[in-house]
Coordinates of C-alpha atoms in Angstrom, one line a residue:
M83 CA 93.1 65.4 77.0
P84 CA 93.5 66.6 80.5
T85 CA 90.9 68.9 82.2
Y86 CA 91.1 71.3 84.8
T87 CA 88.5 72.5 87.5
A88 CA 89.7 75.5 89.7
P89 CA 89.2 74.7 93.5
V90 CA 87.2 77.7 94.2
K91 CA 85.3 76.2 97.1
D92 CA 88.0 75.0 98.8
Q93 CA 90.0 78.3 98.4
Q94 CA 87.1 80.0 99.8
F95 CA 87.3 77.7 102.7
I96 CA 90.8 78.3 103.6
L97 CA 90.4 81.8 103.3
H98 CA 87.3 82.7 105.0
E99 CA 86.8 79.8 107.5
V100 CA 90.2 78.7 108.3
L101 CA 92.3 81.8 108.4
K102 CA 89.3 84.2 108.4
I103 CA 90.8 87.0 106.5
S104 CA 88.3 89.4 106.8
E105 CA 88.4 89.2 111.0
Q106 CA 92.3 89.8 110.9
D107 CA 94.1 93.2 111.5
V108 CA 95.8 93.0 108.3
P109 CA 95.4 96.5 106.5
G110 CA 93.3 95.5 103.2
Y111 CA 92.0 92.5 104.5
D112 CA 88.6 93.9 105.9
D113 CA 87.7 94.4 102.3
L114 CA 88.0 91.1 101.5
D115 CA 84.5 89.6 102.3
S116 CA 83.3 86.4 101.0
E117 CA 81.5 87.7 98.2
T118 CA 84.2 89.9 97.1
T119 CA 87.0 86.6 97.0
E120 CA 84.2 84.6 95.6
A121 CA 83.8 87.2 92.6
I122 CA 87.8 87.5 91.7
L123 CA 88.3 84.1 92.2
G124 CA 85.1 82.9 90.2
E125 CA 86.3 85.3 87.1
A126 CA 89.9 84.1 87.6
A127 CA 88.7 80.2 87.4
K128 CA 86.6 80.9 84.0
L129 CA 90.1 82.4 82.6
A130 CA 92.1 79.2 83.8
E131 CA 89.6 76.5 83.0
N132 CA 88.8 78.1 79.6
V133 CA 91.5 80.0 78.1
L134 CA 94.8 78.8 80.0
A135 CA 94.2 74.9 80.4
P136 CA 93.4 74.4 76.9
L137 CA 96.8 75.9 75.7
N138 CA 99.0 73.8 78.1
V139 CA 99.2 70.9 75.6
V140 CA 99.8 73.1 72.7
G141 CA 102.6 74.7 74.6
D142 CA 104.2 71.5 75.4
E143 CA 104.0 69.9 71.8
Q144 CA 105.0 73.0 70.1
G145 CA 107.2 74.7 72.5
C146 CA 109.0 77.9 71.8
T147 CA 111.3 78.6 68.6
L148 CA 114.1 80.9 67.6
E149 CA 114.4 82.5 64.7
N150 CA 116.8 85.1 64.0
G151 CA 117.2 86.4 67.2
V152 CA 113.4 86.4 68.0
V153 CA 111.6 83.7 70.2
R154 CA 108.2 82.7 69.2
T155 CA 106.1 81.5 71.7
P156 CA 103.2 78.7 71.2
E157 CA 100.4 79.2 68.9
G158 CA 97.6 81.2 71.1
F159 CA 100.0 82.2 73.9
K160 CA 100.1 85.7 72.7
A161 CA 96.4 86.2 72.7
A162 CA 95.9 84.6 75.8
F163 CA 98.6 86.9 77.5
D164 CA 96.7 89.8 76.1
Q165 CA 93.6 88.6 77.6
V166 CA 95.0 88.1 81.1
R167 CA 97.2 91.6 80.6
D168 CA 93.4 93.2 79.7
G169 CA 92.0 91.9 82.4
G170 CA 94.4 93.4 85.1
W171 CA 95.2 89.9 86.5
T172 CA 99.1 90.8 86.2
A173 CA 98.5 94.0 88.6
L174 CA 96.3 92.4 91.4
D175 CA 98.6 93.1 94.3
C176 CA 100.8 95.9 92.6
D177 CA 101.2 99.3 94.1
P178 CA 98.4 101.6 93.0
D179 CA 101.0 104.4 92.5
Y180 CA 102.4 102.1 89.4
G181 CA 98.9 101.3 88.2
G182 CA 98.1 98.4 90.4
Q183 CA 95.0 97.4 92.1
G184 CA 96.6 97.0 95.5
L185 CA 94.9 93.8 96.6
P186 CA 96.5 91.5 99.2
Y187 CA 99.4 89.3 98.0
L188 CA 97.0 86.6 99.3
I189 CA 94.5 86.9 96.6
S190 CA 97.2 87.5 94.3
T191 CA 98.4 83.8 95.5
A192 CA 95.0 82.2 95.1
V193 CA 94.8 83.4 91.3
G194 CA 98.1 82.3 90.8
E195 CA 97.6 78.6 91.6
M196 CA 94.5 78.6 89.6
F197 CA 96.8 80.0 86.6
S198 CA 99.7 77.4 87.4
S199 CA 97.6 74.3 87.6
A200 CA 96.0 75.4 83.9
N201 CA 99.2 76.5 82.3
M202 CA 102.7 76.4 84.6
A203 CA 104.7 77.6 81.5
F204 CA 102.5 80.1 80.2
N205 CA 101.9 81.7 83.7
M206 CA 106.0 81.8 84.5
Y207 CA 105.8 84.8 82.1
Q208 CA 103.9 87.3 84.3
G209 CA 105.5 85.6 87.1
L210 CA 108.9 86.7 86.3
T211 CA 107.7 90.2 85.7
H212 CA 106.0 90.3 89.1
G213 CA 109.3 89.6 90.7
A214 CA 111.4 91.9 88.8
Y215 CA 108.8 94.5 89.6
N216 CA 109.0 93.7 93.4
A217 CA 112.9 93.9 93.1
I218 CA 112.9 97.7 91.6
H219 CA 110.2 98.3 93.8
A220 CA 112.0 97.5 97.1
H221 CA 115.7 98.9 95.8
G222 CA 115.2 101.2 92.7
S223 CA 115.2 104.8 92.8
D224 CA 112.4 107.0 92.4
E225 CA 113.3 107.4 88.8
Q226 CA 113.8 103.9 87.7
K227 CA 110.2 103.0 89.6
A228 CA 108.4 105.9 87.7
L229 CA 110.1 104.9 84.4
Y230 CA 109.7 101.1 84.4
L231 CA 107.1 99.8 86.9
P232 CA 103.8 101.1 85.2
K233 CA 104.4 99.1 82.0
M234 CA 105.9 96.3 84.1
V235 CA 102.7 96.1 86.1
S236 CA 100.6 95.9 83.1
C237 CA 102.8 93.4 81.6
E238 CA 103.2 95.6 78.6
W239 CA 107.0 95.1 79.2
G240 CA 108.2 91.7 80.7
G241 CA 110.8 91.1 83.3
T242 CA 113.5 88.3 83.9
M243 CA 116.0 87.5 86.7
N244 CA 119.4 86.8 85.3
L245 CA 121.8 84.8 88.0
T246 CA 123.2 81.6 86.6
E247 CA 126.2 81.5 84.5
P248 CA 127.8 78.4 82.3
H249 CA 130.1 77.9 85.4
C250 CA 128.2 78.6 88.4
G251 CA 124.7 78.7 89.8
T252 CA 124.3 78.2 93.4
D253 CA 128.1 79.9 94.1
L254 CA 126.9 83.4 92.7
G255 CA 130.3 84.6 94.2
L256 CA 132.1 83.2 90.8
I257 CA 129.9 85.3 88.7
R258 CA 132.2 86.7 85.6
T259 CA 129.5 89.1 84.0
K260 CA 131.1 92.6 84.3
A261 CA 129.6 95.8 84.6
V262 CA 132.2 98.7 83.3
P263 CA 131.1 102.2 84.3
D264 CA 130.4 104.5 81.0
G265 CA 131.2 107.9 82.7
D266 CA 127.6 108.8 82.7
G267 CA 126.1 107.2 85.2
T268 CA 125.4 104.1 83.1
Y269 CA 127.5 101.1 82.8
K270 CA 128.7 98.5 80.2
I271 CA 127.5 95.0 80.8
T272 CA 129.1 92.1 79.3
G273 CA 129.1 88.3 80.1
Q274 CA 126.6 85.3 79.4
K275 CA 123.6 84.0 81.6
I276 CA 122.1 81.1 81.2
W277 CA 118.5 79.4 81.6
I278 CA 117.1 82.6 82.1
S279 CA 113.2 82.0 82.2
A280 CA 111.1 84.1 79.7
G281 CA 114.5 86.0 78.5
E282 CA 113.0 86.8 74.9
H283 CA 109.7 86.3 73.8
D284 CA 107.1 87.9 71.2
M285 CA 104.2 88.7 74.0
C286 CA 105.6 92.1 75.3
D287 CA 107.0 95.2 73.8
N288 CA 110.0 95.4 75.8
I289 CA 111.7 93.0 78.5
I290 CA 113.6 94.5 81.8
H291 CA 116.3 92.3 82.5
L292 CA 117.8 92.4 86.2
V293 CA 121.2 91.0 86.0
L294 CA 124.0 90.6 88.7
A295 CA 127.4 91.7 87.3
K296 CA 130.6 92.8 89.2
L297 CA 132.2 96.2 89.0
P298 CA 136.2 96.7 88.2
D299 CA 136.7 97.1 91.9
A300 CA 134.1 94.6 93.4
P301 CA 135.6 92.6 96.7
E302 CA 135.6 89.1 96.2
G303 CA 132.9 86.6 96.4
V304 CA 129.0 87.6 96.8
K305 CA 129.8 90.5 98.6
G306 CA 131.2 91.9 95.4
I307 CA 128.2 91.6 93.4
S308 CA 125.9 94.3 92.0
L309 CA 122.4 94.5 90.5
F310 CA 121.6 96.2 87.3
I311 CA 118.5 97.1 85.1
V312 CA 119.3 96.2 81.6
P313 CA 116.4 96.8 79.0
K314 CA 115.8 95.0 75.9
F315 CA 114.9 98.1 74.2
M316 CA 116.4 101.6 75.7
V317 CA 113.6 103.6 77.4
N318 CA 113.3 107.2 76.8
E319 CA 112.6 109.8 79.4
D320 CA 109.2 110.0 78.1
G321 CA 108.7 106.2 78.6
S322 CA 108.7 105.6 74.6
L323 CA 111.0 102.9 73.7
G324 CA 114.6 103.7 71.9
D325 CA 117.1 101.7 70.4
R326 CA 117.9 97.9 70.8
N327 CA 120.3 97.4 73.4
A328 CA 123.2 94.9 73.3
V329 CA 121.4 92.2 74.6
S330 CA 120.0 89.1 72.8
C331 CA 119.0 85.5 72.9
G332 CA 121.8 83.1 72.1
G333 CA 119.9 79.5 72.1
L334 CA 117.1 78.1 73.8
E335 CA 117.3 75.1 76.2
K336 CA 115.9 71.8 75.2
K337 CA 114.2 70.7 78.3
M338 CA 112.2 67.8 80.0
G339 CA 109.3 70.2 80.7
I340 CA 107.9 73.6 80.6
H341 CA 108.5 73.7 76.9
G342 CA 105.9 76.6 76.5
N343 CA 108.3 78.7 78.4
A344 CA 111.2 80.6 76.6
T345 CA 114.5 79.0 78.7
C346 CA 117.1 81.3 77.3
V347 CA 121.0 82.0 76.9
M348 CA 121.4 85.7 77.1
N349 CA 124.3 87.4 75.8
Y350 CA 125.3 91.0 76.8
D351 CA 127.5 92.4 74.6
G352 CA 128.3 95.4 76.3
A353 CA 124.5 96.3 77.0
T354 CA 123.8 99.5 78.8
G355 CA 122.9 98.9 82.6
F356 CA 121.6 101.0 85.1
L357 CA 122.6 100.5 89.1
V358 CA 120.1 99.2 91.2
G359 CA 120.6 100.4 94.8
E360 CA 123.9 100.5 96.1
A361 CA 127.3 99.1 94.4
H362 CA 127.8 95.6 95.6
K363 CA 124.5 95.2 97.4
G364 CA 123.1 93.4 94.6
M365 CA 122.6 90.0 96.4
R366 CA 120.1 91.9 99.2
A367 CA 118.2 93.3 96.3
M368 CA 117.9 90.1 94.2
F369 CA 116.9 88.2 97.2
T370 CA 113.8 90.5 97.4
M371 CA 112.9 88.7 94.1
M372 CA 114.1 85.5 95.1
N373 CA 111.6 84.7 98.2
E374 CA 109.0 85.6 96.6
A375 CA 109.8 83.5 93.9
R376 CA 110.5 80.4 96.1
L377 CA 107.0 81.0 97.8
G378 CA 105.8 80.9 94.1
V379 CA 107.6 77.8 93.3
G380 CA 106.0 75.9 96.0
L381 CA 103.0 77.0 94.7
Q382 CA 103.6 75.3 91.3
G383 CA 104.9 72.5 93.0
Y384 CA 101.7 71.6 94.5
A385 CA 99.7 73.3 91.8
Q386 CA 100.5 70.8 89.3
G387 CA 99.8 67.9 91.8
A388 CA 96.6 69.7 92.1
V389 CA 95.6 69.4 88.5
A390 CA 97.1 65.9 88.1
Y391 CA 94.9 64.9 91.1
Q392 CA 91.8 65.7 89.4
N393 CA 92.3 63.9 86.2
A394 CA 93.5 61.0 88.4
L395 CA 90.6 60.9 90.1
G396 CA 88.6 61.0 86.9
F397 CA 90.0 58.2 85.5
A398 CA 89.5 55.7 88.9
L399 CA 86.0 56.8 88.8
D400 CA 85.3 55.7 85.2
R401 CA 87.9 53.1 84.1
V402 CA 86.4 49.7 85.2
Q403 CA 89.2 46.7 86.1
G404 CA 88.3 44.0 88.2
R405 CA 85.6 43.5 91.1
D406 CA 85.6 44.8 94.8
V407 CA 86.9 42.0 97.1
T408 CA 84.0 42.9 99.6
G409 CA 80.7 42.6 96.7
V410 CA 80.0 43.5 93.2
K411 CA 79.2 47.6 93.0
N412 CA 78.6 47.7 89.1
P413 CA 76.5 44.5 88.7
D414 CA 75.4 45.9 85.0
G415 CA 79.3 45.7 84.0
P416 CA 82.1 43.8 83.3
A417 CA 83.9 45.1 86.4
D418 CA 83.9 47.5 88.7
P419 CA 85.4 51.1 88.7
I420 CA 89.3 51.1 90.0
I421 CA 88.3 53.3 92.7
V422 CA 86.7 50.7 94.7
H423 CA 90.5 49.0 95.1
P424 CA 92.0 49.9 98.4
D425 CA 95.7 50.7 96.8
V426 CA 93.8 52.9 94.1
R427 CA 92.1 54.9 97.2
R428 CA 95.6 54.8 99.3
N429 CA 97.3 56.4 96.1
L430 CA 94.3 59.0 95.6
M431 CA 94.0 59.7 99.5
D432 CA 97.7 60.4 99.0
Q433 CA 97.1 62.9 96.3
K434 CA 94.4 64.6 98.0
S435 CA 95.4 65.0 101.6
I436 CA 99.1 66.5 100.6
T437 CA 97.3 68.9 97.9
E438 CA 95.0 70.3 100.4
G439 CA 97.3 70.6 103.1
A440 CA 99.6 72.4 100.9
R441 CA 97.3 74.7 99.6
A442 CA 96.4 75.7 103.1
F443 CA 100.1 75.9 104.1
T444 CA 100.9 78.2 101.1
Y445 CA 97.8 80.3 101.7
W446 CA 99.0 80.9 105.5
G447 CA 102.6 81.6 103.9
A448 CA 101.0 84.4 101.7
S449 CA 99.1 85.9 104.9
L450 CA 102.4 86.1 106.8
I451 CA 104.1 88.1 103.8
D452 CA 100.8 90.1 103.9
R453 CA 100.9 91.0 107.6
S454 CA 104.8 91.4 107.5
H455 CA 104.5 93.9 104.5
R456 CA 101.2 95.6 105.5
A457 CA 101.1 95.5 109.0
D458 CA 105.3 95.7 109.1
D459 CA 105.1 92.8 111.9
A460 CA 108.8 91.6 112.4
A461 CA 107.3 88.4 114.0
A462 CA 105.4 87.6 110.5
E463 CA 108.6 88.7 108.8
G464 CA 110.6 86.2 110.7
L465 CA 108.1 83.5 110.8
I466 CA 107.7 83.5 106.9
S467 CA 111.4 83.9 106.3
L468 CA 111.7 80.3 108.4
M469 CA 109.0 78.9 106.4
T470 CA 109.9 79.8 102.8
P471 CA 112.5 76.7 102.3
V472 CA 110.0 74.8 103.7
I473 CA 107.2 75.6 101.7
K474 CA 109.5 75.8 98.6
G475 CA 111.6 72.5 99.0
F476 CA 108.8 70.3 100.6
L477 CA 105.8 71.1 98.6
T478 CA 107.9 70.9 95.2
D479 CA 109.0 67.4 96.3
K480 CA 105.7 66.5 97.2
G481 CA 103.9 68.3 94.4
F482 CA 106.1 65.9 92.3
E483 CA 105.4 62.8 94.2
T484 CA 101.7 63.6 93.9
C485 CA 102.2 64.0 90.1
V486 CA 103.6 60.7 89.8
L487 CA 101.3 59.0 92.0
A488 CA 98.4 60.4 89.9
Q489 CA 100.1 59.2 86.5
Q490 CA 100.3 55.7 88.4
T491 CA 96.6 55.8 89.0
L492 CA 96.2 55.7 85.0
G493 CA 98.5 52.6 84.8
G494 CA 99.8 52.4 81.2
S495 CA 97.5 55.4 80.1
G496 CA 99.1 57.6 82.5
F497 CA 102.7 56.8 80.2
T498 CA 101.2 58.1 77.2
R499 CA 100.7 61.6 75.9
E500 CA 97.2 61.4 75.2
W501 CA 96.1 61.5 78.7
G502 CA 98.3 64.3 79.9
L503 CA 99.8 63.1 83.1
E504 CA 102.9 62.7 82.3
Q505 CA 103.2 66.5 81.1
F506 CA 102.4 67.3 84.5
V507 CA 105.2 65.0 85.7
R508 CA 107.4 66.5 83.2
D509 CA 106.5 69.9 84.1
A510 CA 106.7 69.8 88.1
R511 CA 110.4 68.3 88.0
I512 CA 111.6 71.6 87.6
T513 CA 110.1 72.9 90.6
M514 CA 112.5 70.7 92.5
I515 CA 115.6 72.2 90.9
Y516 CA 115.5 76.2 90.2
E517 CA 115.0 79.1 92.2
G518 CA 117.7 77.0 94.7
T519 CA 117.6 73.3 94.4
N520 CA 115.6 71.6 97.3
G521 CA 118.9 70.4 98.6
I522 CA 120.1 74.1 99.1
Q523 CA 116.6 74.9 100.6
S524 CA 117.4 72.3 103.4
L525 CA 120.6 73.5 103.8
D526 CA 119.6 77.2 104.0
L527 CA 116.8 76.1 106.7
V528 CA 119.1 74.2 108.9
G529 CA 122.5 76.4 108.6
R530 CA 120.4 80.1 108.2
K531 CA 117.1 79.7 109.6
L532 CA 116.8 77.6 112.5
G533 CA 119.5 79.8 114.4
Q534 CA 118.2 83.4 112.9
D535 CA 117.3 86.2 115.8
G536 CA 118.6 83.5 118.3
G537 CA 116.2 80.8 117.1
K538 CA 113.1 83.2 118.2
H539 CA 111.0 82.3 115.3
V540 CA 111.5 78.4 115.1
M541 CA 110.7 78.9 119.3
A542 CA 107.2 81.0 118.2
F543 CA 106.3 78.0 115.6
F544 CA 106.7 75.6 118.6
E545 CA 104.5 77.8 120.6
M546 CA 101.9 78.1 117.9
V547 CA 101.7 74.7 117.7
K548 CA 101.6 73.9 121.4
G549 CA 99.1 76.8 122.0
F550 CA 97.0 75.3 119.1
I551 CA 97.0 71.7 120.8
S552 CA 96.2 73.2 124.6
E553 CA 93.4 75.9 123.1
N554 CA 91.5 72.7 121.6
K555 CA 92.4 69.8 123.8
G556 CA 89.5 68.1 125.8
Q557 CA 86.7 69.4 123.8
D558 CA 86.3 66.5 121.5
E559 CA 87.7 62.9 122.5
E560 CA 87.8 61.9 118.7
F561 CA 89.4 65.6 117.6
D562 CA 91.8 64.9 120.3
A563 CA 92.8 61.2 119.5
Q564 CA 92.5 61.6 115.3
F565 CA 94.3 65.1 115.1
L566 CA 95.6 66.5 118.3
E567 CA 97.8 63.8 119.6
P568 CA 99.4 63.2 116.3
L569 CA 100.1 66.6 116.0
K570 CA 101.5 66.9 119.5
A571 CA 103.9 63.7 118.4
A572 CA 105.0 65.1 115.2
S573 CA 106.0 68.4 116.9
K574 CA 108.0 66.4 119.6
D575 CA 110.1 65.0 117.1
L576 CA 110.7 68.2 115.0
Q577 CA 112.1 69.4 118.8
A578 CA 114.0 66.4 118.9
A579 CA 115.7 67.2 115.4
G580 CA 116.3 70.7 116.5
M581 CA 117.9 69.4 119.4
Y582 CA 120.1 66.8 118.1
F583 CA 121.6 69.9 115.7
M584 CA 122.3 72.0 118.9
Q585 CA 124.2 69.3 120.7
N586 CA 126.2 67.8 117.6
G587 CA 125.8 70.6 114.6
M588 CA 128.5 72.7 116.0
K589 CA 131.2 70.0 117.2
T590 CA 130.4 68.4 113.7
P591 CA 128.8 70.4 111.1
N592 CA 128.1 67.5 108.7
N593 CA 125.6 65.8 111.3
A594 CA 123.5 68.4 110.9
L595 CA 124.3 69.1 107.3
S596 CA 123.6 65.2 106.5
G597 CA 120.3 65.8 108.1
S598 CA 118.9 68.7 106.7
Y599 CA 116.9 67.4 103.9
D600 CA 115.4 64.9 106.5
F601 CA 114.8 67.9 108.6
M602 CA 112.9 70.2 105.6
H603 CA 110.4 67.2 105.5
L604 CA 110.1 66.6 108.9
F605 CA 109.3 70.4 109.4
G606 CA 106.8 70.2 106.3
H607 CA 104.7 67.3 107.7
V608 CA 104.3 69.2 110.9
C609 CA 103.2 72.2 109.3
L610 CA 100.8 70.3 107.1
G611 CA 99.5 68.8 110.1
L612 CA 99.0 71.8 111.9
M613 CA 96.8 72.9 108.8
W614 CA 95.0 69.9 108.8
G615 CA 94.5 70.6 112.6
R616 CA 92.8 73.7 111.5
M617 CA 91.0 72.6 108.7
A618 CA 89.3 69.7 110.5
L619 CA 88.3 72.4 113.6
A620 CA 87.0 75.0 111.0
A621 CA 84.7 71.7 109.1
K622 CA 83.7 70.8 112.7
A623 CA 82.5 74.5 113.3
A624 CA 80.6 74.3 110.0
L625 CA 78.8 71.1 110.7
A626 CA 77.8 72.4 114.1
A627 CA 76.3 75.3 112.6
G628 CA 74.3 73.4 110.3
A629 CA 76.5 74.2 106.9
S630 CA 74.1 74.1 103.8
D631 CA 77.0 71.5 102.2
P632 CA 77.9 68.9 104.9
A633 CA 79.4 66.7 102.5
F634 CA 82.0 69.2 101.9
Y635 CA 83.0 69.3 105.5
E636 CA 82.5 65.8 106.5
T637 CA 84.9 64.8 103.5
K638 CA 87.6 67.7 104.6
I639 CA 87.6 66.0 108.0
T640 CA 87.7 62.3 107.1
T641 CA 90.8 63.6 104.6
G642 CA 92.4 65.1 107.5
R643 CA 92.0 62.1 109.4
Y644 CA 94.1 60.0 106.7
Y645 CA 97.0 62.6 106.4
M646 CA 97.1 62.0 110.5
A647 CA 97.2 58.5 110.3
R648 CA 99.3 57.8 107.2
Q649 CA 101.4 60.6 106.2
L650 CA 102.2 62.4 109.8
P651 CA 104.0 59.6 111.3
M652 CA 106.7 59.9 108.8
T653 CA 108.2 62.5 111.1
A654 CA 109.4 59.6 113.2
T655 CA 111.3 58.1 110.4
H656 CA 112.8 61.6 109.4
L657 CA 114.1 61.8 113.2
A658 CA 115.4 58.3 113.0
R659 CA 117.6 59.4 110.0
I660 CA 118.6 62.6 111.2
Q661 CA 119.9 61.2 114.6
S662 CA 121.8 58.5 112.8
G663 CA 124.4 61.3 112.0
A664 CA 126.9 61.9 109.3
D665 CA 128.9 58.6 109.6
T666 CA 127.1 56.3 106.8
V667 CA 126.9 59.5 104.5
M668 CA 130.3 60.2 104.5
A669 CA 131.8 56.8 105.2
L670 CA 133.1 56.5 101.5
D671 CA 135.9 58.4 100.0
A672 CA 135.0 60.1 96.9
A673 CA 137.3 57.6 94.7
Q674 CA 135.0 54.7 96.0
F675 CA 131.5 56.0 94.6

């Protein structure tokens, strides 16, 4: 059975030595000294390690069941959910006006990583509720906020997002779900939604569904979509629950992974709904929810890779097979631990360097969200808008790849259920698909985000990388050669790719679209290269100051050096693929496939 140990030390390193959060001018960050964050993360770690992680296998093996319209979650889930709720973990970064603790989103992100690594399927129940809370908080009326948000903050009530229908997913303009005015300010919602995570379950008293639907006079396409609150149980003015609404679970999906989460077919049969915001403006409101969800999915991707790596490392240290070609390392045993072999080391170093780089990248992204929301910083808002498809797409691709590498480390044992690695692979796979497939993320990046606001956000990123290199160049020849020069080369590759799109994309759009996926990965590698540069710099400073744990910082520098030498050069390959254009991609007629 797999195990999980929360990476509190590494999280603290990123928060306080790389991001230096208590020194930032973001409102609320001045309260986040090392002792405070260590106390929060330490308690979250206990819950993740001792309560949630042991239930991960249970959720996978038992799954959810549908009985007479009621979805039963796996054994132990409800008690664990009560424990999470009672501890206030669902309310960390929520508005104090509605019962939240008002902590920065960054702290919620760090806690969310632990919970996702420990039990991804379980954590989705509160994650979806948090997203629905955000959408209502941003776009709902004062009355809607007062009525729904307190119970959603506490997770006494759950929340969902209902977008996809049997005939449409990405192209939401094709939805058929109807919202007919009822004459009293409410609407009758009729239609079917599929793949609704946490759509029905037994862990909350009520579930607040956010549903995309079209009014009778709606314009065609996405400009005609409105957003509605459709509660499972009607809510009385005093907050008490009333009659059951005409919404039901029509089935559970049989899935490759995340068996512990109820993925439902939801039927709306004239259910009572309440308009959120303006009519025909539902997509704007829903994207408030989806943008946070996409960052959260990027986190899920590398969080599965992180726990998979931990278990692969444990196996590599214990499993004995063959002898070290440079000399016996375990003379008292029949063979040496497999970690002595270079190919196993390569495998583990790929896992470790990606996971730790992804953690820093995601936390930096979360800090940009805090700066945007708490300091009303438009530049931070533009930068995280640019980074969101990279975080979601690149980190879930790499998270899944890390899980596969971890599974490979175990050899045949990795292919068996007993060791648990195959579950991490299966669970991680969905992160590349939901909240917009990674292909869609790459199209969003190239088609919308690069040119947003005249391209000033991507130019700001280039200046950030350039500034980091120029500020630190010449202080240490080894750091220059091992970190700054590789980062400079990778950044030039990214700029060359952007220039190719500018020169070729307008005239032949397929030239840009055919290279969009490579561009997303190229961008992701540069971002992780920047993160590793920052982490190495922080580690060097700690060593120079006489750190009490020098091995931690020396390991950090060595891991970063590996990433810069063995992973970052992939930017050249991605650039070459981008510059090859669309001719080979589009050469075959459809009938020739």
